[in-house]
Amino acid sequence: MYKPSSNSRQASLFWDLETMLDSKHPLFKLANMVDWSLFENSFAPLFCADNGRPPKPIRMMTGLLMLKHLHNVSDEQVVAQFAEKAYYQYFCGLEAFSISAPCASSELVHFRHRIGEEGVELILKESIRINLAMEDRKKE
């Protein structure tokens, strides 16, 4: 059963990633350039609405796939690095720092199978759109 994430944010009293991190960091900037709602709207219908275990958030899973390809690492490595890197966690939509792994690496395989080739192509198209937008900004 998939429930869309809420846009309202409740900041942690002690460890709010958005205020803690440097807004000039490349991953911080990139996280705010990605159209996350595009993935939410495209992938949410692929999940059953009334039974089964609730899935991991779409932003988290999509973000992990993007980070995996951005840094050219394996599923296992991106999952392990997630627990160590606050910028990874912010990029994937977490509001507070977590020391635990976001999922088992095999869940990335299942997510890729669920979204299929079309979903992976959608992620690639969004990545290309962002790269082109960044190049335009550099030219200005």
CSV table of C-alpha atoms in Angstrom, one decimal:
chain,number,residue,atom,x,y,z
A,1,MET,CA,0.0,0.0,0.0
A,2,TYR,CA,1.5,3.3,-1.0
A,3,LYS,CA,0.7,6.6,0.7
A,4,PRO,CA,2.1,9.8,-0.8
A,5,SER,CA,4.5,11.7,1.4
A,6,SER,CA,3.3,14.9,3.0
A,7,ASN,CA,4.8,18.2,1.9
A,8,SER,CA,4.6,19.5,5.5
A,9,ARG,CA,7.8,19.2,7.4
A,10,GLN,CA,8.4,18.7,11.0
A,11,ALA,CA,11.9,19.6,11.9
A,12,SER,CA,13.8,17.7,14.5
A,13,LEU,CA,14.7,19.7,17.6
A,14,PHE,CA,18.3,18.5,17.5
A,15,TRP,CA,19.2,17.5,13.9
A,16,ASP,CA,17.4,19.2,11.0
A,17,LEU,CA,19.3,18.4,7.8
A,18,GLU,CA,18.1,21.4,5.8
A,19,THR,CA,19.3,23.9,8.4
A,20,MET,CA,22.4,22.0,9.3
A,21,LEU,CA,23.9,21.5,5.8
A,22,ASP,CA,25.6,24.0,3.5
A,23,SER,CA,23.2,25.2,0.9
A,24,LYS,CA,26.1,25.7,-1.5
A,25,HIS,CA,27.0,22.0,-1.6
A,26,PRO,CA,26.4,20.4,-5.0
A,27,LEU,CA,24.1,17.6,-3.6
A,28,PHE,CA,22.1,20.2,-1.7
A,29,LYS,CA,21.6,22.2,-4.8
A,30,LEU,CA,20.9,19.2,-6.9
A,31,ALA,CA,18.2,18.0,-4.4
A,32,ASN,CA,16.4,21.2,-4.9
A,33,MET,CA,16.6,21.1,-8.7
A,34,VAL,CA,15.1,17.6,-9.1
A,35,ASP,CA,11.3,17.5,-9.8
A,36,TRP,CA,10.6,14.9,-7.2
A,37,SER,CA,6.8,15.1,-7.8
A,38,LEU,CA,7.4,13.8,-11.4
A,39,PHE,CA,8.6,10.5,-9.9
A,40,GLU,CA,6.0,10.4,-7.2
A,41,ASN,CA,3.2,10.9,-9.7
A,42,SER,CA,4.7,8.4,-12.2
A,43,PHE,CA,5.6,5.6,-9.8
A,44,ALA,CA,2.9,5.7,-7.1
A,45,PRO,CA,0.3,3.9,-9.3
A,46,LEU,CA,2.7,1.0,-9.6
A,47,PHE,CA,2.1,0.1,-5.9
A,48,CYS,CA,-1.0,-1.6,-4.5
A,49,ALA,CA,-3.3,0.8,-2.6
A,50,ASP,CA,-4.9,-1.6,-0.1
A,51,ASN,CA,-2.6,-4.5,0.8
A,52,GLY,CA,0.9,-5.6,1.4
A,53,ARG,CA,3.8,-4.1,3.2
A,54,PRO,CA,4.1,-0.3,2.8
A,55,PRO,CA,6.9,0.5,0.3
A,56,LYS,CA,9.9,2.8,1.0
A,57,PRO,CA,9.4,6.4,-0.1
A,58,ILE,CA,9.6,6.9,-3.8
A,59,ARG,CA,12.0,9.9,-3.4
A,60,MET,CA,14.3,7.8,-1.3
A,61,MET,CA,14.5,4.9,-3.7
A,62,THR,CA,14.8,7.2,-6.7
A,63,GLY,CA,17.4,9.3,-5.0
A,64,LEU,CA,19.4,6.2,-4.1
A,65,LEU,CA,19.4,5.1,-7.8
A,66,MET,CA,20.5,8.6,-8.9
A,67,LEU,CA,23.3,8.7,-6.3
A,68,LYS,CA,24.4,5.2,-7.4
A,69,HIS,CA,24.9,6.3,-11.0
A,70,LEU,CA,26.2,9.7,-10.1
A,71,HIS,CA,29.0,8.2,-8.0
A,72,ASN,CA,29.4,5.0,-10.1
A,73,VAL,CA,29.0,2.6,-7.1
A,74,SER,CA,27.1,-0.6,-6.5
A,75,ASP,CA,23.7,-1.0,-4.8
A,76,GLU,CA,25.5,-2.3,-1.7
A,77,GLN,CA,27.9,0.7,-1.6
A,78,VAL,CA,25.2,3.4,-2.0
A,79,VAL,CA,23.2,1.9,0.8
A,80,ALA,CA,26.2,1.7,3.1
A,81,GLN,CA,27.3,5.3,2.3
A,82,PHE,CA,23.8,6.6,2.9
A,83,ALA,CA,24.1,5.9,6.7
A,84,GLU,CA,27.4,7.9,6.7
A,85,LYS,CA,26.6,10.9,4.5
A,86,ALA,CA,24.1,13.6,5.5
A,87,TYR,CA,24.0,15.1,2.0
A,88,TYR,CA,22.9,11.7,0.6
A,89,GLN,CA,20.1,11.6,3.2
A,90,TYR,CA,19.0,15.2,2.4
A,91,PHE,CA,19.1,14.4,-1.3
A,92,CYS,CA,16.8,11.4,-0.7
A,93,GLY,CA,14.3,13.4,1.3
A,94,LEU,CA,15.1,12.7,4.9
A,95,GLU,CA,14.6,15.6,7.3
A,96,ALA,CA,16.8,14.3,10.2
A,97,PHE,CA,20.0,12.4,10.1
A,98,SER,CA,19.8,8.7,10.5
A,99,ILE,CA,22.5,6.2,11.3
A,100,SER,CA,20.7,3.2,9.8
A,101,ALA,CA,20.6,1.9,6.3
A,102,PRO,CA,17.6,3.1,4.3
A,103,CYS,CA,16.9,-0.4,2.9
A,104,ALA,CA,18.5,-3.6,2.0
A,105,SER,CA,20.5,-3.3,-1.3
A,106,SER,CA,18.2,-5.9,-2.8
A,107,GLU,CA,15.3,-3.5,-2.5
A,108,LEU,CA,16.9,-1.3,-5.1
A,109,VAL,CA,16.8,-4.3,-7.5
A,110,HIS,CA,13.1,-4.8,-6.7
A,111,PHE,CA,12.4,-1.1,-7.2
A,112,ARG,CA,14.1,-1.1,-10.6
A,113,HIS,CA,12.0,-4.1,-11.6
A,114,ARG,CA,8.8,-2.4,-10.4
A,115,ILE,CA,9.4,0.9,-12.3
A,116,GLY,CA,10.7,-1.0,-15.4
A,117,GLU,CA,12.7,0.4,-18.3
A,118,GLU,CA,10.3,3.4,-18.6
A,119,GLY,CA,10.9,4.4,-15.0
A,120,VAL,CA,14.7,4.2,-15.4
A,121,GLU,CA,14.4,6.2,-18.6
A,122,LEU,CA,12.3,8.8,-16.7
A,123,ILE,CA,15.1,9.1,-14.1
A,124,LEU,CA,17.6,9.5,-16.9
A,125,LYS,CA,15.5,12.2,-18.7
A,126,GLU,CA,15.3,14.2,-15.4
A,127,SER,CA,19.0,13.9,-15.0
A,128,ILE,CA,19.6,15.2,-18.5
A,129,ARG,CA,17.1,18.1,-17.9
A,130,ILE,CA,19.0,19.1,-14.8
A,131,ASN,CA,22.4,18.9,-16.5
A,132,LEU,CA,21.2,21.1,-19.4
A,133,ALA,CA,19.7,23.6,-16.9
A,134,MET,CA,23.1,23.7,-15.0
A,135,GLU,CA,25.0,24.3,-18.3
A,136,ASP,CA,22.6,27.2,-19.1
A,137,ARG,CA,23.2,28.8,-15.7
A,138,LYS,CA,27.0,28.5,-16.2
A,139,LYS,CA,26.7,30.3,-19.6
A,140,GLU,CA,24.8,33.2,-18.0
